[in-house]
Amino acid sequence: MKTQHQWWEVLDPFLTQHEALIAFLTFAAVVIVIYLYRPSWSVCNVPGPTAMPLVGHLPLMAKYGPDVFSVLAKQYGPIFRFQMGRQPLIIIAEAELCREVGIKKFKDLPNRSIPSPISASPLHKKGLFFTRDKRWSKMRNTILSLYQPSHLTSLIPTMYSFITSATHNLDSKPRDIVFSNLFLKLTTDIIGQAAFGVDFGLSGKKPIKDVEVTDFINQHVYSTTQLKMDLSGSLSIILGLLIPILQEPFRQVLKRIPGTMDWRVEKTNARLSGQLNEIVSKRAKEAETDSKDFLSLILKARESDPFAKNIFTSDYISAVTYEHLLAGSATTAFTLSSVLYLVSGHLDVEKRLLQEIDGFGNRDLIPTAHDLQHKFPYLDQVIKEAMRFYMVSPLVARETAKEVEIGGYLLPKGTWVWLALGVLAKDPKNFPEPEKFKPERFDPNGEEEKHRHPYAFIPFGIGPRACVGQRFALQEIKLTLLHLYRNYIFRHSLEMEIPLQLDYGIILSFKNGVKLRTIKRF
């Protein structure tokens, strides 16, 4: 029979292995906890709801959708913490603080933070929107020079031609039309001509049946709709939200497995990049020098400026050109759909809008840039109120370049600071009865407009990082609405849900589209 000492000799190696395993598991657990929670420790002094392990506050986003930040602002005040998985965001939900971040302290927060949907897509990451530091500054200065008022004025006849062609088929008997789709085709055609010098032929009287063009646009739409900011994106994007360190390794694996969403996104982006590179290469070889489209002007700037040649390499030209296609189509189509949907549900607004438009003159008269700016004040109010009601970009991303104090909180370098423009637009302090559609709230002679904070409504962003194409977009929106309301009125389709459901991504979109009944006026 073994003695007690002999038993310990037998068990000692097993105990040592067991202790080592416990030590390893303990160490691994500590590493995981540190990895998951370390980012939030540096901003734990900023108030916010208790975050769930791994997913953070994403369940709140699933529950409230885009309104989640308004809900949290009411509870925690104008600056609070929101965790996108493990990544903490400092949400700014007050107009003066937005001015502080976007303008006064721009040098401390000059770049946009790059969320997981973008980090997985070089095509999107290399555009002006997410480019950083000196490269962004040079790209911006070059691109701004392309949006001179004289150039925008010269685009009016082209824009109007596309608009009249796209709406030609509305002249038949009253019928239900998915205007969100129609507007996406129209705005893609317009920006295609302005950015690429290419007529995609999507919205004409006889749409071009070009398989390559159709394929390109389908890929463009698919690529855009996959930029999700919740748990409905691809697996690699979901991992990027939850465990960023795993995003790229899993993406490299999943993009090679046919049928996965990452595989489809990878194929789509690769084909888009290839087609864009072909367009850029072809245009660079052309001898014509009188073309005024965006791509031609970028290429000319690259050839005339040695520094620009290093900035606008082929991949960056493709990315920034595609970015213009995205920014100039999806966002503008969303706003146009919003206006028609809201006005068709408010007949008093429609009546006043029609009076202003009819008073301009003959229905065939094309307005000048001066006309658009000065002769349609109520149309301006309607557009602004629609953009407030449905803010297409409810969040604007920034990232601290060094330690900086915002709203009394010291934020370390690398902190993601996001401006909640959608919250500002629904704040009753600046917009009484925010749930109501009231264009007159933007009347420059009204008390509400006079007393509102100047940065309570900033749909195109703020400071040097604001949208460079906002004048282009507004010109296109006004011309489209003028032509439509000169000839038609619209009513909600019985097949459309009310209120409209939204998809929450890098930009907002209508989940099931906007379907309206078209009625010819004359």
Short mmCIF file of C-alpha atoms in Angstrom, two decimals:
data_model
loop_
_atom_site.label_atom_id
_atom_site.label_comp_id
_atom_site.label_asym_id
_atom_site.label_seq_id
_atom_site.Cartn_x
_atom_site.Cartn_y
_atom_site.Cartn_z
CA MET A 1 0.00 0.00 0.00
CA LYS A 2 1.39 3.43 -1.03
CA THR A 3 2.22 5.98 1.60
CA GLN A 4 0.92 9.56 1.50
CA HIS A 5 4.31 10.75 0.28
CA GLN A 6 4.25 8.24 -2.58
CA TRP A 7 0.77 9.40 -3.65
CA TRP A 8 1.99 13.01 -3.86
CA GLU A 9 4.89 11.90 -6.03
CA VAL A 10 2.43 10.26 -8.44
CA LEU A 11 0.02 13.25 -8.54
CA ASP A 12 2.63 16.02 -8.63
CA PRO A 13 3.15 16.05 -12.44
CA PHE A 14 -0.62 16.14 -13.03
CA LEU A 15 -1.08 18.95 -10.53
CA THR A 16 1.70 20.89 -12.21
CA GLN A 17 0.02 20.49 -15.63
CA HIS A 18 -3.34 21.38 -14.12
CA GLU A 19 -1.91 24.50 -12.49
CA ALA A 20 -0.21 25.46 -15.75
CA LEU A 21 -3.51 25.09 -17.61
CA ILE A 22 -5.28 27.21 -15.01
CA ALA A 23 -2.53 29.81 -15.25
CA PHE A 24 -2.76 29.84 -19.05
CA LEU A 25 -6.56 30.15 -19.05
CA THR A 26 -6.36 32.91 -16.45
CA PHE A 27 -3.76 34.73 -18.52
CA ALA A 28 -5.84 34.31 -21.69
CA ALA A 29 -8.94 35.58 -19.90
CA VAL A 30 -7.02 38.64 -18.66
CA VAL A 31 -5.70 39.33 -22.17
CA ILE A 32 -9.20 39.03 -23.66
CA VAL A 33 -10.67 41.32 -21.00
CA ILE A 34 -7.92 43.88 -21.55
CA TYR A 35 -8.40 43.68 -25.34
CA LEU A 36 -12.16 44.09 -25.13
CA TYR A 37 -12.27 46.81 -22.49
CA ARG A 38 -9.02 48.75 -22.79
CA PRO A 39 -10.34 51.18 -25.44
CA SER A 40 -13.23 52.19 -23.17
CA TRP A 41 -11.06 52.59 -20.07
CA SER A 42 -9.41 55.68 -21.55
CA VAL A 43 -12.80 57.41 -21.89
CA CYS A 44 -14.59 55.88 -18.92
CA ASN A 45 -15.01 59.36 -17.42
CA VAL A 46 -17.48 60.20 -20.20
CA PRO A 47 -21.04 59.21 -19.20
CA GLY A 48 -22.94 56.51 -21.05
CA PRO A 49 -25.04 53.37 -20.62
CA THR A 50 -23.53 50.13 -19.38
CA ALA A 51 -22.03 48.24 -22.32
CA MET A 52 -22.65 44.55 -22.91
CA PRO A 53 -19.54 42.38 -23.30
CA LEU A 54 -18.36 42.05 -26.90
CA VAL A 55 -21.35 43.77 -28.56
CA GLY A 56 -21.23 47.01 -26.59
CA HIS A 57 -24.32 49.09 -27.30
CA LEU A 58 -25.25 47.50 -30.64
CA PRO A 59 -28.41 45.96 -29.10
CA LEU A 60 -29.60 49.51 -28.38
CA MET A 61 -29.06 50.38 -32.05
CA ALA A 62 -31.07 47.32 -33.05
CA LYS A 63 -33.86 48.44 -30.71
CA TYR A 64 -34.05 52.15 -31.56
CA GLY A 65 -32.41 52.39 -34.99
CA PRO A 66 -31.14 55.86 -35.96
CA ASP A 67 -33.06 57.36 -33.01
CA VAL A 68 -30.77 55.65 -30.49
CA PHE A 69 -28.55 58.72 -30.17
CA SER A 70 -31.50 61.03 -29.50
CA VAL A 71 -32.68 58.63 -26.79
CA LEU A 72 -29.24 58.56 -25.16
CA ALA A 73 -28.74 62.33 -25.48
CA LYS A 74 -31.91 62.92 -23.47
CA GLN A 75 -30.60 60.60 -20.76
CA TYR A 76 -26.88 61.46 -20.64
CA GLY A 77 -26.62 64.97 -22.04
CA PRO A 78 -24.84 66.57 -25.02
CA ILE A 79 -21.69 64.42 -24.81
CA PHE A 80 -21.79 60.72 -24.03
CA ARG A 81 -20.09 57.39 -24.73
CA PHE A 82 -21.47 54.80 -27.15
CA GLN A 83 -19.69 51.52 -27.84
CA MET A 84 -19.78 50.02 -31.32
CA GLY A 85 -18.71 46.57 -30.21
CA ARG A 86 -15.46 47.20 -28.33
CA GLN A 87 -14.84 50.55 -30.04
CA PRO A 88 -15.99 53.52 -27.92
CA LEU A 89 -17.42 56.54 -29.71
CA ILE A 90 -17.72 59.91 -28.05
CA ILE A 91 -21.01 61.25 -29.36
CA ILE A 92 -21.43 65.02 -29.62
CA ALA A 93 -25.09 66.04 -29.59
CA GLU A 94 -24.99 69.80 -29.10
CA ALA A 95 -24.53 72.51 -31.74
CA GLU A 96 -21.85 74.56 -29.98
CA LEU A 97 -19.79 71.45 -29.22
CA CYS A 98 -20.08 70.48 -32.89
CA ARG A 99 -18.64 73.86 -33.83
CA GLU A 100 -15.83 73.29 -31.31
CA VAL A 101 -14.94 69.90 -32.84
CA GLY A 102 -15.52 70.74 -36.50
CA ILE A 103 -14.09 74.26 -36.66
CA LYS A 104 -12.42 75.66 -33.55
CA LYS A 105 -10.34 72.55 -32.83
CA PHE A 106 -10.17 71.16 -36.35
CA LYS A 107 -6.37 70.88 -36.20
CA ASP A 108 -6.75 68.56 -33.20
CA LEU A 109 -9.34 66.39 -35.01
CA PRO A 110 -8.47 66.71 -38.71
CA ASN A 111 -9.27 63.17 -39.86
CA ARG A 112 -12.29 60.92 -40.00
CA SER A 113 -12.18 57.71 -38.01
CA ILE A 114 -12.47 54.68 -40.28
CA PRO A 115 -15.24 52.23 -39.27
CA SER A 116 -15.03 48.54 -40.10
CA PRO A 117 -17.19 48.67 -43.28
CA ILE A 118 -14.72 51.15 -44.81
CA SER A 119 -11.50 49.59 -43.51
CA ALA A 120 -12.35 46.44 -45.49
CA SER A 121 -12.77 48.36 -48.76
CA PRO A 122 -9.77 50.15 -50.34
CA LEU A 123 -12.12 51.50 -53.02
CA HIS A 124 -14.00 53.48 -50.37
CA LYS A 125 -11.04 54.15 -48.05
CA LYS A 126 -8.93 55.95 -50.67
CA GLY A 127 -11.55 58.56 -51.58
CA LEU A 128 -11.50 62.13 -50.28
CA PHE A 129 -13.97 61.26 -47.53
CA PHE A 130 -11.60 58.98 -45.57
CA THR A 131 -8.17 60.03 -46.85
CA ARG A 132 -6.05 61.54 -44.08
CA ASP A 133 -3.58 64.33 -43.28
CA LYS A 134 -1.53 65.98 -46.06
CA ARG A 135 -2.87 63.77 -48.82
CA TRP A 136 -6.43 64.77 -47.90
CA SER A 137 -5.50 68.47 -47.79
CA LYS A 138 -3.97 68.39 -51.27
CA MET A 139 -6.81 66.32 -52.72
CA ARG A 140 -9.40 68.66 -51.21
CA ASN A 141 -7.75 71.83 -52.53
CA THR A 142 -7.59 70.37 -56.03
CA ILE A 143 -11.18 69.10 -55.97
CA LEU A 144 -12.56 72.36 -54.55
CA SER A 145 -11.16 74.21 -57.55
CA LEU A 146 -13.38 72.04 -59.77
CA TYR A 147 -16.57 73.25 -58.07
CA GLN A 148 -16.33 76.89 -59.06
CA PRO A 149 -19.74 78.59 -59.55
CA SER A 150 -19.03 79.12 -63.25
CA HIS A 151 -18.51 75.39 -63.78
CA LEU A 152 -21.69 74.51 -61.89
CA THR A 153 -23.62 77.03 -63.96
CA SER A 154 -22.37 75.41 -67.15
CA LEU A 155 -23.82 72.07 -65.98
CA ILE A 156 -27.43 73.34 -65.73
CA PRO A 157 -28.44 72.52 -69.35
CA THR A 158 -26.96 69.01 -69.05
CA MET A 159 -28.69 68.38 -65.73
CA TYR A 160 -32.02 69.64 -67.04
CA SER A 161 -31.77 67.50 -70.16
CA PHE A 162 -31.31 64.36 -68.07
CA ILE A 163 -34.18 65.37 -65.77
CA THR A 164 -36.69 65.93 -68.57
CA SER A 165 -35.64 62.70 -70.25
CA ALA A 166 -35.93 60.68 -67.03
CA THR A 167 -39.45 61.94 -66.32
CA HIS A 168 -40.75 61.57 -69.88
CA ASN A 169 -42.49 58.28 -69.12
CA LEU A 170 -44.46 59.80 -66.23
CA ASP A 171 -46.89 61.33 -68.72
CA SER A 172 -49.04 58.22 -68.97
CA LYS A 173 -52.10 57.58 -66.79
CA PRO A 174 -51.77 57.84 -62.98
CA ARG A 175 -49.73 54.97 -61.63
CA ASP A 176 -47.55 53.96 -58.71
CA ILE A 177 -43.81 54.45 -59.20
CA VAL A 178 -40.88 53.60 -56.94
CA PHE A 179 -39.30 57.05 -57.00
CA SER A 180 -36.32 56.03 -54.90
CA ASN A 181 -35.27 53.77 -57.81
CA LEU A 182 -36.07 56.36 -60.47
CA PHE A 183 -34.07 59.03 -58.66
CA LEU A 184 -31.09 56.72 -58.18
CA LYS A 185 -31.00 56.13 -61.95
CA LEU A 186 -31.39 59.84 -62.67
CA THR A 187 -28.74 61.02 -60.23
CA THR A 188 -26.36 58.28 -61.39
CA ASP A 189 -26.78 59.44 -64.98
CA ILE A 190 -26.13 63.07 -64.02
CA ILE A 191 -23.07 62.38 -61.88
CA GLY A 192 -21.86 59.86 -64.47
CA GLN A 193 -21.78 62.62 -67.06
CA ALA A 194 -20.31 65.19 -64.65
CA ALA A 195 -17.75 62.87 -63.04
CA PHE A 196 -16.81 60.43 -65.82
CA GLY A 197 -18.01 62.10 -68.99
CA VAL A 198 -20.02 58.90 -69.54
CA ASP A 199 -23.72 58.63 -70.38
CA PHE A 200 -24.89 55.52 -68.53
CA GLY A 201 -28.28 55.84 -70.23
CA LEU A 202 -30.24 54.57 -67.24
CA SER A 203 -32.99 57.16 -67.10
CA GLY A 204 -33.59 58.19 -70.70
CA LYS A 205 -36.73 57.77 -72.78
CA LYS A 206 -35.18 54.58 -74.17
CA PRO A 207 -32.68 53.34 -71.57
CA ILE A 208 -29.51 51.94 -73.08
CA LYS A 209 -29.48 48.14 -72.86
CA ASP A 210 -25.75 47.90 -72.29
CA VAL A 211 -24.87 44.84 -70.22
CA GLU A 212 -21.57 46.35 -69.04
CA VAL A 213 -23.23 49.59 -67.94
CA THR A 214 -26.05 47.76 -66.18
CA ASP A 215 -23.54 45.46 -64.51
CA PHE A 216 -21.46 48.42 -63.35
CA ILE A 217 -24.46 50.16 -61.79
CA ASN A 218 -25.71 46.97 -60.14
CA GLN A 219 -22.27 46.50 -58.60
CA HIS A 220 -22.24 50.13 -57.51
CA VAL A 221 -25.60 49.75 -55.75
CA TYR A 222 -24.60 46.44 -54.15
CA SER A 223 -21.26 47.82 -52.93
CA THR A 224 -23.01 50.81 -51.38
CA THR A 225 -25.74 48.85 -49.62
CA GLN A 226 -23.21 46.54 -47.95
CA LEU A 227 -21.66 49.40 -45.92
CA LYS A 228 -23.63 48.46 -42.81
CA MET A 229 -23.12 49.93 -39.36
CA ASP A 230 -24.95 47.18 -37.50
CA LEU A 231 -24.90 43.37 -37.34
CA SER A 232 -26.52 42.87 -40.76
CA GLY A 233 -23.31 43.26 -42.77
CA SER A 234 -20.84 40.63 -43.91
CA LEU A 235 -19.19 38.37 -41.32
CA SER A 236 -15.86 40.21 -41.58
CA ILE A 237 -17.61 43.56 -41.03
CA ILE A 238 -19.44 42.14 -38.01
CA LEU A 239 -16.12 40.89 -36.63
CA GLY A 240 -14.68 44.33 -37.32
CA LEU A 241 -17.38 45.82 -35.13
CA LEU A 242 -16.96 43.25 -32.36
CA ILE A 243 -13.32 42.08 -32.50
CA PRO A 244 -11.42 44.31 -34.98
CA ILE A 245 -8.21 42.28 -34.78
CA LEU A 246 -10.02 39.37 -36.45
CA GLN A 247 -11.58 41.38 -39.29
CA GLU A 248 -8.77 41.28 -41.83
CA PRO A 249 -7.68 37.64 -41.25
CA PHE A 250 -11.27 36.43 -41.56
CA ARG A 251 -11.89 38.66 -44.60
CA GLN A 252 -8.87 37.14 -46.33
CA VAL A 253 -10.33 33.67 -45.74
CA LEU A 254 -14.01 34.41 -46.35
CA LYS A 255 -13.43 36.31 -49.60
CA ARG A 256 -12.10 33.05 -51.05
CA ILE A 257 -15.19 31.02 -50.11
CA PRO A 258 -17.83 31.23 -52.91
CA GLY A 259 -21.28 32.23 -51.77
CA THR A 260 -20.28 34.20 -48.68
CA MET A 261 -21.17 37.88 -48.47
CA ASP A 262 -17.46 38.74 -48.18
CA TRP A 263 -16.82 36.81 -51.41
CA ARG A 264 -19.57 38.75 -53.21
CA VAL A 265 -18.35 42.10 -51.84
CA GLU A 266 -14.76 41.29 -52.82
CA LYS A 267 -15.78 40.31 -56.36
CA THR A 268 -17.97 43.39 -56.69
CA ASN A 269 -15.29 45.80 -55.48
CA ALA A 270 -12.66 44.12 -57.66
CA ARG A 271 -14.84 44.47 -60.76
CA LEU A 272 -15.73 48.05 -59.87
CA SER A 273 -12.06 48.89 -59.39
CA GLY A 274 -11.19 47.23 -62.67
CA GLN A 275 -13.88 49.10 -64.60
CA LEU A 276 -12.94 52.40 -62.97
CA ASN A 277 -9.27 51.83 -63.76
CA GLU A 278 -10.21 51.19 -67.40
CA ILE A 279 -12.18 54.45 -67.54
CA VAL A 280 -9.29 56.37 -65.96
CA SER A 281 -6.70 54.76 -68.25
CA LYS A 282 -8.77 55.42 -71.36
CA ARG A 283 -9.39 59.04 -70.42
CA ALA A 284 -5.70 59.60 -69.63
CA LYS A 285 -4.77 58.46 -73.15
CA GLU A 286 -7.29 60.70 -74.90
CA ALA A 287 -5.86 63.76 -76.56
CA GLU A 288 -8.96 65.91 -76.05
CA THR A 289 -8.33 68.84 -73.73
CA ASP A 290 -11.71 70.57 -73.75
CA SER A 291 -13.63 68.02 -71.66
CA LYS A 292 -15.02 69.50 -68.44
CA ASP A 293 -16.03 66.40 -66.51
CA PHE A 294 -14.58 65.77 -63.06
CA LEU A 295 -12.22 62.98 -64.12
CA SER A 296 -10.72 64.99 -66.99
CA LEU A 297 -10.11 67.97 -64.73
CA ILE A 298 -8.42 65.76 -62.11
CA LEU A 299 -6.15 64.26 -64.76
CA LYS A 300 -5.24 67.72 -66.06
CA ALA A 301 -4.45 68.88 -62.53
CA ARG A 302 -2.20 65.85 -62.07
CA GLU A 303 -0.25 66.61 -65.24
CA SER A 304 0.19 70.31 -64.46
CA ASP A 305 1.26 69.92 -60.81
CA PRO A 306 4.18 67.58 -59.90
CA PHE A 307 2.99 67.33 -56.29
CA ALA A 308 -0.54 66.45 -57.43
CA LYS A 309 0.95 63.69 -59.58
CA ASN A 310 2.21 61.97 -56.43
CA ILE A 311 -1.13 62.48 -54.66
CA PHE A 312 -3.47 61.41 -57.47
CA THR A 313 -2.06 57.99 -58.29
CA SER A 314 -4.28 55.74 -60.40
CA ASP A 315 -5.84 53.94 -57.43
CA TYR A 316 -6.68 57.22 -55.68
CA ILE A 317 -8.13 58.72 -58.85
CA SER A 318 -10.38 55.68 -59.28
CA ALA A 319 -11.43 55.87 -55.63
CA VAL A 320 -12.20 59.59 -55.59
CA THR A 321 -14.08 59.35 -58.89
CA TYR A 322 -16.16 56.46 -57.60
CA GLU A 323 -16.73 58.38 -54.37
CA HIS A 324 -18.29 61.15 -56.44
CA LEU A 325 -20.54 58.60 -58.10
CA LEU A 326 -21.68 57.38 -54.68
CA ALA A 327 -21.99 60.80 -53.03
CA GLY A 328 -23.64 62.30 -56.07
CA SER A 329 -26.23 59.58 -56.58
CA ALA A 330 -27.35 57.73 -53.43
CA THR A 331 -27.49 60.77 -51.15
CA THR A 332 -29.19 63.05 -53.68
CA ALA A 333 -31.70 60.34 -54.61
CA PHE A 334 -32.50 59.89 -50.91
CA THR A 335 -33.17 63.62 -50.46
CA LEU A 336 -35.35 63.85 -53.58
CA SER A 337 -37.38 60.85 -52.42
CA SER A 338 -37.75 62.44 -48.98
CA VAL A 339 -39.10 65.69 -50.44
CA LEU A 340 -41.71 64.00 -52.62
CA TYR A 341 -42.82 61.70 -49.82
CA LEU A 342 -43.18 64.49 -47.25
CA VAL A 343 -44.80 67.06 -49.56
CA SER A 344 -47.32 64.50 -50.85
CA GLY A 345 -48.48 64.02 -47.27
CA HIS A 346 -48.85 67.75 -46.55
CA LEU A 347 -51.21 69.35 -49.06
CA ASP A 348 -50.86 72.83 -47.54
CA VAL A 349 -47.13 72.71 -48.24
CA GLU A 350 -47.78 71.39 -51.75
CA LYS A 351 -50.21 74.24 -52.50
CA ARG A 352 -47.77 76.94 -51.46
CA LEU A 353 -44.90 75.26 -53.30
CA LEU A 354 -46.89 75.01 -56.54
CA GLN A 355 -47.83 78.69 -56.31
CA GLU A 356 -44.19 79.70 -56.07
CA ILE A 357 -43.08 77.42 -58.91
CA ASP A 358 -45.97 78.40 -61.20
CA GLY A 359 -45.19 82.06 -60.57
CA PHE A 360 -41.70 81.72 -62.00
CA GLY A 361 -42.81 81.66 -65.61
CA ASN A 362 -43.37 79.38 -68.58
CA ARG A 363 -43.05 75.67 -67.77
CA ASP A 364 -40.34 75.28 -70.42
CA LEU A 365 -38.18 78.09 -69.03
CA ILE A 366 -34.89 76.73 -67.70
CA PRO A 367 -33.86 78.64 -64.56
CA THR A 368 -30.41 80.18 -64.30
CA ALA A 369 -28.06 79.73 -61.36
CA HIS A 370 -29.19 83.15 -60.13
CA ASP A 371 -32.84 82.08 -60.39
CA LEU A 372 -32.18 78.93 -58.39
CA GLN A 373 -30.45 80.89 -55.67
CA HIS A 374 -32.85 83.80 -55.30
CA LYS A 375 -36.30 83.12 -56.79
CA PHE A 376 -37.44 80.01 -54.93
CA PRO A 377 -37.26 80.79 -51.20
CA TYR A 378 -40.06 78.41 -50.23
CA LEU A 379 -38.53 75.59 -52.27
CA ASP A 380 -35.33 76.17 -50.30
CA GLN A 381 -37.30 75.85 -47.06
CA VAL A 382 -38.98 72.63 -48.22
CA ILE A 383 -35.64 71.05 -49.16
CA LYS A 384 -34.02 72.04 -45.87
CA GLU A 385 -36.93 70.71 -43.83
CA ALA A 386 -36.90 67.41 -45.74
CA MET A 387 -33.16 67.11 -45.12
CA ARG A 388 -33.74 67.83 -41.43
CA PHE A 389 -36.59 65.33 -41.20
CA TYR A 390 -34.59 62.56 -42.92
CA MET A 391 -30.91 63.34 -42.33
CA VAL A 392 -29.08 61.23 -44.90
CA SER A 393 -25.81 61.36 -42.93
CA PRO A 394 -26.89 61.52 -39.29
CA LEU A 395 -23.34 60.97 -37.99
CA VAL A 396 -20.08 62.69 -38.91
CA ALA A 397 -16.88 60.94 -37.85
CA ARG A 398 -13.72 62.54 -36.45
CA GLU A 399 -10.64 61.19 -34.66
CA THR A 400 -8.37 63.00 -32.21
CA ALA A 401 -4.82 63.52 -33.52
CA LYS A 402 -3.57 64.28 -30.02
CA GLU A 403 -4.91 64.61 -26.48
CA VAL A 404 -7.67 67.21 -26.54
CA GLU A 405 -10.36 68.53 -24.21
CA ILE A 406 -13.93 68.52 -25.53
CA GLY A 407 -16.89 69.58 -23.41
CA GLY A 408 -14.87 69.35 -20.20
CA TYR A 409 -13.58 65.81 -20.91
CA LEU A 410 -9.94 65.08 -21.70
CA LEU A 411 -9.83 62.66 -24.64
CA PRO A 412 -6.63 60.77 -25.53
CA LYS A 413 -5.08 60.58 -28.98
CA GLY A 414 -6.94 58.21 -31.29
CA THR A 415 -10.38 58.72 -29.71
CA TRP A 416 -13.29 58.45 -32.13
CA VAL A 417 -15.46 61.56 -31.83
CA TRP A 418 -18.70 61.47 -33.82
CA LEU A 419 -21.00 64.44 -34.35
CA ALA A 420 -24.67 63.44 -34.10
CA LEU A 421 -26.16 65.73 -36.74
CA GLY A 422 -29.36 63.70 -36.69
CA VAL A 423 -29.82 64.47 -32.98
CA LEU A 424 -29.30 68.20 -33.57
CA ALA A 425 -31.95 68.12 -36.30
CA LYS A 426 -34.53 66.66 -33.91
CA ASP A 427 -33.64 68.78 -30.85
CA PRO A 428 -36.78 70.69 -29.76
CA LYS A 429 -34.62 73.51 -28.39
CA ASN A 430 -33.68 74.44 -31.95
CA PHE A 431 -36.62 72.88 -33.79
CA PRO A 432 -39.89 73.12 -31.82
CA GLU A 433 -42.22 70.19 -32.60
CA PRO A 434 -39.41 68.36 -34.43
CA GLU A 435 -41.69 65.47 -35.39
CA LYS A 436 -43.74 67.80 -37.61
CA PHE A 437 -42.87 68.69 -41.22
CA LYS A 438 -42.84 72.52 -41.19
CA PRO A 439 -40.80 74.15 -43.98
CA GLU A 440 -41.57 77.62 -42.63
CA ARG A 441 -39.24 76.94 -39.69
CA PHE A 442 -36.44 77.81 -42.17
CA ASP A 443 -37.99 81.15 -43.18
CA PRO A 444 -35.07 83.60 -42.75
CA ASN A 445 -37.53 86.23 -41.50
CA GLY A 446 -39.13 83.89 -38.96
CA GLU A 447 -38.38 83.98 -35.25
CA GLU A 448 -37.44 80.30 -35.14
CA GLU A 449 -34.73 80.73 -37.77
CA LYS A 450 -33.40 83.91 -36.16
CA HIS A 451 -33.01 82.33 -32.73
CA ARG A 452 -31.64 78.97 -33.86
CA HIS A 453 -27.98 78.13 -33.29
CA PRO A 454 -26.14 78.56 -36.63
CA TYR A 455 -24.78 75.00 -36.42
CA ALA A 456 -27.98 73.25 -35.38
CA PHE A 457 -28.62 72.29 -39.01
CA ILE A 458 -25.52 71.10 -40.90
CA PRO A 459 -26.66 68.34 -43.29
CA PHE A 460 -23.49 68.62 -45.40
CA GLY A 461 -21.11 68.43 -42.45
CA ILE A 462 -19.02 71.14 -40.85
CA GLY A 463 -15.68 72.88 -41.27
CA PRO A 464 -12.98 71.99 -43.81
CA ARG A 465 -14.29 68.40 -43.94
CA ALA A 466 -17.76 69.47 -45.08
CA CYS A 467 -19.08 68.04 -48.35
CA VAL A 468 -17.28 69.67 -51.29
CA GLY A 469 -20.16 68.89 -53.67
CA GLN A 470 -23.03 70.43 -51.74
CA ARG A 471 -23.66 73.19 -54.31
CA PHE A 472 -23.73 70.60 -57.09
CA ALA A 473 -26.22 68.50 -55.11
CA LEU A 474 -28.53 71.41 -54.28
CA GLN A 475 -28.52 72.60 -57.89
CA GLU A 476 -29.51 69.13 -59.06
CA ILE A 477 -32.21 68.77 -56.38
CA LYS A 478 -33.78 72.14 -57.17
CA LEU A 479 -33.81 71.58 -60.93
CA THR A 480 -35.40 68.15 -60.49
CA LEU A 481 -38.12 69.36 -58.12
CA LEU A 482 -38.89 72.39 -60.28
CA HIS A 483 -39.44 70.23 -63.34
CA LEU A 484 -41.50 67.64 -61.48
CA TYR A 485 -43.84 70.06 -59.72
CA ARG A 486 -44.31 72.12 -62.87
CA ASN A 487 -45.93 69.05 -64.41
CA TYR A 488 -47.07 66.64 -61.68
CA ILE A 489 -48.32 66.15 -58.16
CA PHE A 490 -47.82 63.03 -56.09
CA ARG A 491 -49.74 60.95 -53.56
CA HIS A 492 -48.72 58.13 -51.24
CA SER A 493 -49.14 54.67 -52.71
CA LEU A 494 -51.43 52.32 -50.82
CA GLU A 495 -48.65 49.72 -51.13
CA MET A 496 -46.13 51.83 -49.20
CA GLU A 497 -45.64 51.49 -45.46
CA ILE A 498 -46.12 54.56 -43.25
CA PRO A 499 -43.89 55.61 -41.61
CA LEU A 500 -41.06 54.68 -43.92
CA GLN A 501 -38.57 52.10 -42.68
CA LEU A 502 -34.89 52.99 -42.82
CA ASP A 503 -31.69 51.00 -43.34
CA TYR A 504 -28.84 52.20 -41.18
CA GLY A 505 -25.46 52.25 -42.92
CA ILE A 506 -22.73 54.76 -43.74
CA ILE A 507 -25.65 56.72 -45.17
CA LEU A 508 -29.36 56.22 -44.54
CA SER A 509 -31.55 54.58 -47.16
CA PHE A 510 -35.22 53.67 -47.42
CA LYS A 511 -35.52 49.96 -46.70
CA ASN A 512 -38.45 49.32 -49.05
CA GLY A 513 -38.16 52.36 -51.27
CA VAL A 514 -40.54 55.30 -51.71
CA LYS A 515 -43.56 54.45 -53.85
CA LEU A 516 -45.86 57.29 -54.95
CA ARG A 517 -48.75 57.77 -57.34
CA THR A 518 -48.04 60.26 -60.12
CA ILE A 519 -50.82 62.62 -61.28
CA LYS A 520 -50.26 64.90 -64.27
CA ARG A 521 -51.26 68.52 -63.57
CA PHE A 522 -52.05 69.70 -67.09
#
